[in-house]
Coordinates of C-alpha atoms in Angstrom, one line a residue:
M1 CA 4.0 -20.7 -28.4
K2 CA 0.3 -21.3 -28.3
S3 CA -2.0 -19.8 -25.7
S4 CA -2.8 -23.2 -24.3
D5 CA 0.9 -23.7 -23.4
W6 CA 1.4 -20.5 -21.4
N7 CA -2.1 -19.8 -20.1
S8 CA -1.8 -22.2 -17.2
E9 CA -2.3 -22.1 -13.4
N10 CA 1.2 -23.7 -13.0
M11 CA 2.8 -20.7 -14.6
I12 CA 1.2 -18.3 -12.1
N13 CA 1.9 -20.6 -9.2
G14 CA 5.6 -20.8 -10.2
F15 CA 5.8 -17.0 -10.3
I16 CA 4.1 -16.6 -7.0
D17 CA 6.5 -19.1 -5.4
N18 CA 9.5 -17.3 -6.9
R19 CA 8.4 -13.7 -6.4
V20 CA 6.4 -13.8 -3.2
I21 CA 6.8 -17.0 -1.1
L22 CA 10.6 -17.3 -1.4
R23 CA 11.0 -13.6 -0.6
G24 CA 8.9 -13.9 2.5
L25 CA 6.3 -11.4 1.4
D26 CA 2.9 -11.5 3.0
R27 CA -0.4 -13.1 2.0
R28 CA -1.9 -9.9 0.9
T29 CA 0.8 -9.4 -1.7
E30 CA 0.4 -13.0 -2.9
K31 CA -3.4 -12.5 -3.3
A32 CA -2.9 -9.2 -5.2
Y33 CA -0.4 -10.7 -7.6
R34 CA -2.5 -13.7 -8.3
I35 CA -5.6 -11.6 -8.9
D36 CA -3.7 -9.3 -11.3
L37 CA -2.4 -12.2 -13.4
E38 CA -5.7 -14.1 -13.4
Q39 CA -7.5 -11.0 -14.6
F40 CA -4.9 -10.6 -17.4
Y41 CA -5.5 -14.1 -18.6
I42 CA -9.3 -13.7 -18.4
W43 CA -9.0 -10.7 -20.7
I44 CA -6.9 -12.8 -23.1
Q45 CA -9.4 -15.6 -23.1
Q46 CA -12.2 -13.1 -24.0
R47 CA -10.0 -11.6 -26.8
K48 CA -9.4 -15.1 -28.3
E49 CA -13.1 -15.3 -29.1
T50 CA -12.8 -12.4 -31.6
D51 CA -9.1 -12.7 -32.6
P52 CA -7.9 -16.3 -33.4
E53 CA -4.3 -15.0 -34.0
I54 CA -3.9 -14.7 -30.2
N55 CA -3.5 -18.5 -30.1
E56 CA -0.2 -18.1 -31.8
S57 CA 1.2 -15.3 -29.7
G58 CA 2.8 -15.3 -26.2
P59 CA 1.8 -13.3 -23.1
E60 CA 4.5 -10.7 -23.7
R61 CA 2.6 -9.7 -26.9
E62 CA -0.6 -9.1 -25.1
V63 CA 0.4 -6.9 -22.1
E64 CA 0.5 -3.6 -24.1
G65 CA -3.0 -4.1 -25.3
Y66 CA -4.2 -5.1 -21.8
L67 CA -2.8 -1.9 -20.2
S68 CA -4.4 0.2 -22.9
Y69 CA -7.7 -1.5 -22.2
L70 CA -7.4 -0.7 -18.5
I71 CA -6.8 2.9 -19.3
R72 CA -9.4 3.5 -22.0
E73 CA -12.2 1.2 -21.2
K74 CA -12.0 0.4 -17.5
S75 CA -10.8 3.9 -16.5
L76 CA -8.8 2.6 -13.5
R77 CA -6.9 5.0 -11.3
P78 CA -3.3 5.6 -12.6
S79 CA -1.9 4.3 -9.3
T80 CA -3.8 1.0 -9.9
I81 CA -2.6 0.7 -13.5
Y82 CA 1.0 1.4 -12.4
R83 CA 0.7 -1.4 -9.8
K84 CA -0.6 -3.9 -12.4
H85 CA 2.1 -2.7 -14.9
K86 CA 4.8 -3.5 -12.3
V87 CA 3.4 -7.0 -11.5
L88 CA 3.2 -7.8 -15.2
C89 CA 6.8 -6.7 -15.7
Y90 CA 7.9 -9.0 -12.9
Y91 CA 5.9 -11.8 -14.4
L92 CA 7.5 -11.4 -17.9
M93 CA 11.0 -11.3 -16.4
Y94 CA 10.1 -14.5 -14.6
L95 CA 8.9 -16.1 -17.8
R96 CA 12.1 -15.1 -19.5
K97 CA 14.3 -16.7 -16.8
Q98 CA 12.3 -19.9 -17.2
G99 CA 12.9 -19.8 -21.0
V100 CA 9.2 -19.4 -21.8
I101 CA 9.7 -16.1 -23.7
T102 CA 12.7 -14.3 -25.2
G103 CA 13.8 -10.7 -24.8
S104 CA 14.1 -8.7 -21.6
G105 CA 10.6 -9.5 -20.5
S106 CA 9.6 -5.8 -20.4
E107 CA 10.4 -4.2 -23.8
H108 CA 7.1 -5.3 -25.2
I109 CA 5.2 -3.0 -22.8
M110 CA 7.3 0.2 -23.1
L111 CA 4.7 1.8 -25.4
A112 CA 2.0 1.2 -22.8
K113 CA 4.2 2.5 -20.1
D114 CA 4.8 5.7 -22.1
E115 CA 1.0 6.0 -22.5
L116 CA 0.5 5.7 -18.8
E117 CA 2.9 8.6 -18.2
T118 CA 0.5 10.8 -20.1
E119 CA -2.4 9.6 -17.9
K120 CA -0.6 10.0 -14.6
P121 CA -1.5 13.2 -12.6
Q122 CA 1.2 15.7 -12.3
S123 CA 1.2 15.2 -8.5
S124 CA -1.0 13.4 -6.1
I125 CA 1.2 14.3 -3.1
L126 CA -0.7 16.4 -0.5
S127 CA 0.2 20.1 -0.2
K128 CA 1.4 21.5 3.2
Q129 CA -2.0 23.1 3.6
E130 CA -3.8 19.8 3.0
V131 CA -1.6 17.9 5.4
D132 CA -2.2 20.6 8.1
A133 CA -6.0 20.4 7.4
F134 CA -5.8 16.6 7.6
F135 CA -4.2 16.5 11.0
Q136 CA -6.4 19.4 12.3
A137 CA -9.4 17.3 11.4
M138 CA -8.0 14.4 13.4
N139 CA -7.3 16.6 16.4
R140 CA -10.8 18.1 16.3
E141 CA -12.3 14.6 16.1
Y142 CA -10.2 13.5 19.1
E143 CA -11.2 16.6 21.2
K144 CA -14.9 16.3 20.6
M145 CA -15.2 12.5 21.3
E146 CA -17.3 12.0 24.4
S147 CA -16.7 8.2 24.6
D148 CA -13.4 7.2 26.1
F149 CA -13.1 4.2 23.8
R150 CA -13.7 6.3 20.7
R151 CA -11.1 8.7 21.9
R152 CA -8.7 5.8 22.2
V153 CA -9.5 4.7 18.6
C154 CA -8.9 8.2 17.4
L155 CA -5.6 8.4 19.2
R156 CA -4.5 5.2 17.6
D157 CA -5.4 6.5 14.2
L158 CA -3.6 9.8 14.8
V159 CA -0.4 8.0 15.8
M160 CA -0.5 5.8 12.7
M161 CA -1.1 8.6 10.3
K162 CA 1.7 10.7 11.8
L163 CA 4.1 7.7 11.5
L164 CA 3.2 7.5 7.8
F165 CA 3.7 11.2 7.3
Y166 CA 6.7 12.1 9.5
H167 CA 8.7 9.0 8.8
G168 CA 7.5 7.7 5.5
I169 CA 7.3 4.1 6.6
E170 CA 5.4 1.6 4.4
I171 CA 1.9 0.7 5.4
S172 CA 2.9 -3.0 5.5
Q173 CA 5.6 -2.1 8.0
L174 CA 3.1 -0.2 10.1
L175 CA 0.8 -3.2 10.2
R176 CA 3.6 -5.5 11.4
L177 CA 4.9 -3.3 14.2
K178 CA 5.0 -4.8 17.7
V179 CA 4.8 -3.0 21.0
S180 CA 8.4 -4.2 21.7
D181 CA 9.6 -2.3 18.5
Y182 CA 9.3 1.0 20.3
D183 CA 11.8 2.1 22.8
Q184 CA 10.1 4.9 24.9
K185 CA 13.3 6.0 26.6
G186 CA 15.1 6.8 23.4
A187 CA 11.9 7.4 21.3
I188 CA 13.3 4.9 18.8
L189 CA 11.2 2.8 16.5
T190 CA 12.7 -0.4 15.1
L191 CA 11.5 -1.3 11.6
C192 CA 12.0 -4.3 9.3
G193 CA 12.8 -3.2 5.8
K194 CA 13.1 -4.9 2.5
Q195 CA 14.7 -8.4 2.4
G196 CA 14.7 -8.6 6.2
S197 CA 16.9 -5.5 6.8
I198 CA 16.5 -3.9 10.2
Y199 CA 16.8 -0.1 10.8
S200 CA 15.6 2.4 13.4
V201 CA 14.0 5.9 13.3
H202 CA 13.9 8.5 15.9
L203 CA 10.5 10.1 16.6
F204 CA 11.6 13.7 16.2
S205 CA 8.1 15.2 16.8
K206 CA 7.5 16.0 20.5
A207 CA 3.7 15.8 19.9
L208 CA 4.0 12.4 18.3
R209 CA 6.3 11.1 21.1
S210 CA 3.7 12.2 23.6
Q211 CA 0.9 10.6 21.7
M212 CA 2.8 7.4 21.2
E213 CA 3.4 7.1 24.9
H214 CA -0.3 7.9 25.6
W215 CA -1.3 5.2 23.1
L216 CA 0.9 2.6 24.8
E217 CA -0.9 3.4 28.0
E218 CA -4.3 2.9 26.3
H219 CA -3.2 -0.3 24.5
E220 CA -4.5 -2.6 27.1
Y221 CA -8.1 -1.5 26.3
F222 CA -7.7 -3.2 22.9
E223 CA -6.2 -6.4 24.2
R224 CA -8.4 -9.4 24.2
D225 CA -7.2 -13.0 24.6
G226 CA -3.5 -12.5 24.4
K227 CA -3.1 -13.8 20.9
Y228 CA -2.5 -10.5 19.2
D229 CA -1.5 -8.3 22.2
R230 CA 2.0 -7.9 20.9
Y231 CA 1.0 -5.9 17.9
L232 CA 1.4 -2.2 18.3
F233 CA -1.9 -1.3 16.6
L234 CA -5.0 -3.3 17.2
S235 CA -8.6 -3.1 15.9
K236 CA -11.6 -2.6 18.1
L237 CA -11.8 -6.4 18.3
G238 CA -8.3 -6.8 19.4
R239 CA -6.9 -8.0 16.1
P240 CA -4.2 -6.7 13.8
L241 CA -5.3 -4.0 11.4
S242 CA -5.5 -4.6 7.7
M243 CA -4.5 -2.5 4.7
K244 CA -8.2 -1.9 4.0
M245 CA -8.7 -0.4 7.5
I246 CA -5.8 2.0 7.0
I247 CA -7.3 3.2 3.7
E248 CA -10.7 3.6 5.4
I249 CA -9.2 5.6 8.2
F250 CA -7.4 7.9 5.8
E251 CA -10.5 8.4 3.7
K252 CA -12.5 9.3 6.7
Y253 CA -10.2 12.2 7.7
R254 CA -9.5 13.2 4.1
A255 CA -13.2 13.9 3.8
L256 CA -13.4 15.7 7.2
A257 CA -10.5 17.8 6.1
G258 CA -12.3 18.8 2.9
I259 CA -9.6 17.4 0.6
E260 CA -11.7 16.7 -2.5
R261 CA -9.1 15.4 -4.9
E262 CA -8.2 11.7 -5.1
C263 CA -5.3 10.7 -2.9
T264 CA -4.2 7.7 -0.7
P265 CA -2.3 7.0 2.5
K266 CA 0.8 6.6 0.2
D267 CA 0.4 10.2 -0.8
L268 CA 0.4 11.3 2.8
K269 CA 3.5 9.1 3.3
G270 CA 5.3 10.8 0.4
S271 CA 4.4 14.4 1.2
M272 CA 7.1 14.8 3.9
Q273 CA 10.0 14.9 1.4
R274 CA 8.6 18.0 -0.2
Y275 CA 8.8 20.2 2.8
A276 CA 10.8 18.1 5.4
R277 CA 12.9 21.0 6.7
E278 CA 9.8 23.1 7.4
V279 CA 8.0 20.3 9.3
V280 CA 11.0 19.2 11.3
M281 CA 11.6 22.8 12.5
E282 CA 8.0 23.1 13.5
Q283 CA 7.9 19.8 15.4
C284 CA 11.3 20.1 17.1
G285 CA 11.2 23.7 18.0

């Protein structure tokens, strides 16, 4: 198959429809998938200028080289490369189902995946000491705020970060939460999982329950024209928060806590599993 046959916008659009839109995923996911695939094809187009044999190959033959390029020349973070790797795997499987390529759709990039394993850090999960320092930094910030509104913003951030840590919920779930999803009487938070599944978690931390109740009391100060008031977490302008805002909040307190190594909100979310029993005993005791 020639490059002109498979390097088409229709191929990407078909994948987006199948993988994102039909599954009810959000616009951010659609945008991220599209950018990843467009960048992949831009790289192929640039390679064609120096290697005419690419015109006779298919996309599955180019993924391995692309991932190696991201590792060696672009020096992207391992977490970013893993995300792109996953998207390309999904894409190749889609092409196979459409009869565009043969094979499993992923065996051609196993070598690159093995190479990524050697690049991945041993652990990006925060230690117990780092988690403690992170929340201590947030508590200090909250206590020293002289402005009532800034204290409310800090309280909001504290509740969000604790929900990520204690209950390991996805950031996308956090952003979709509504005020009505929390039952104060039972301290139960209702969440929407993958493929529309609904489940509940109990806020076992006494401190978090108290802070959640306090945040709900302060929520009205972030409400504006009623359009977004139903969302549990709002920005200073009364709008739903974005993924970028969550990352910026995390980065602020990571720096204040003196955590120098690279980590993300997902690493905070994943830390609980490592010492869950210790944390639960601390918060419930």
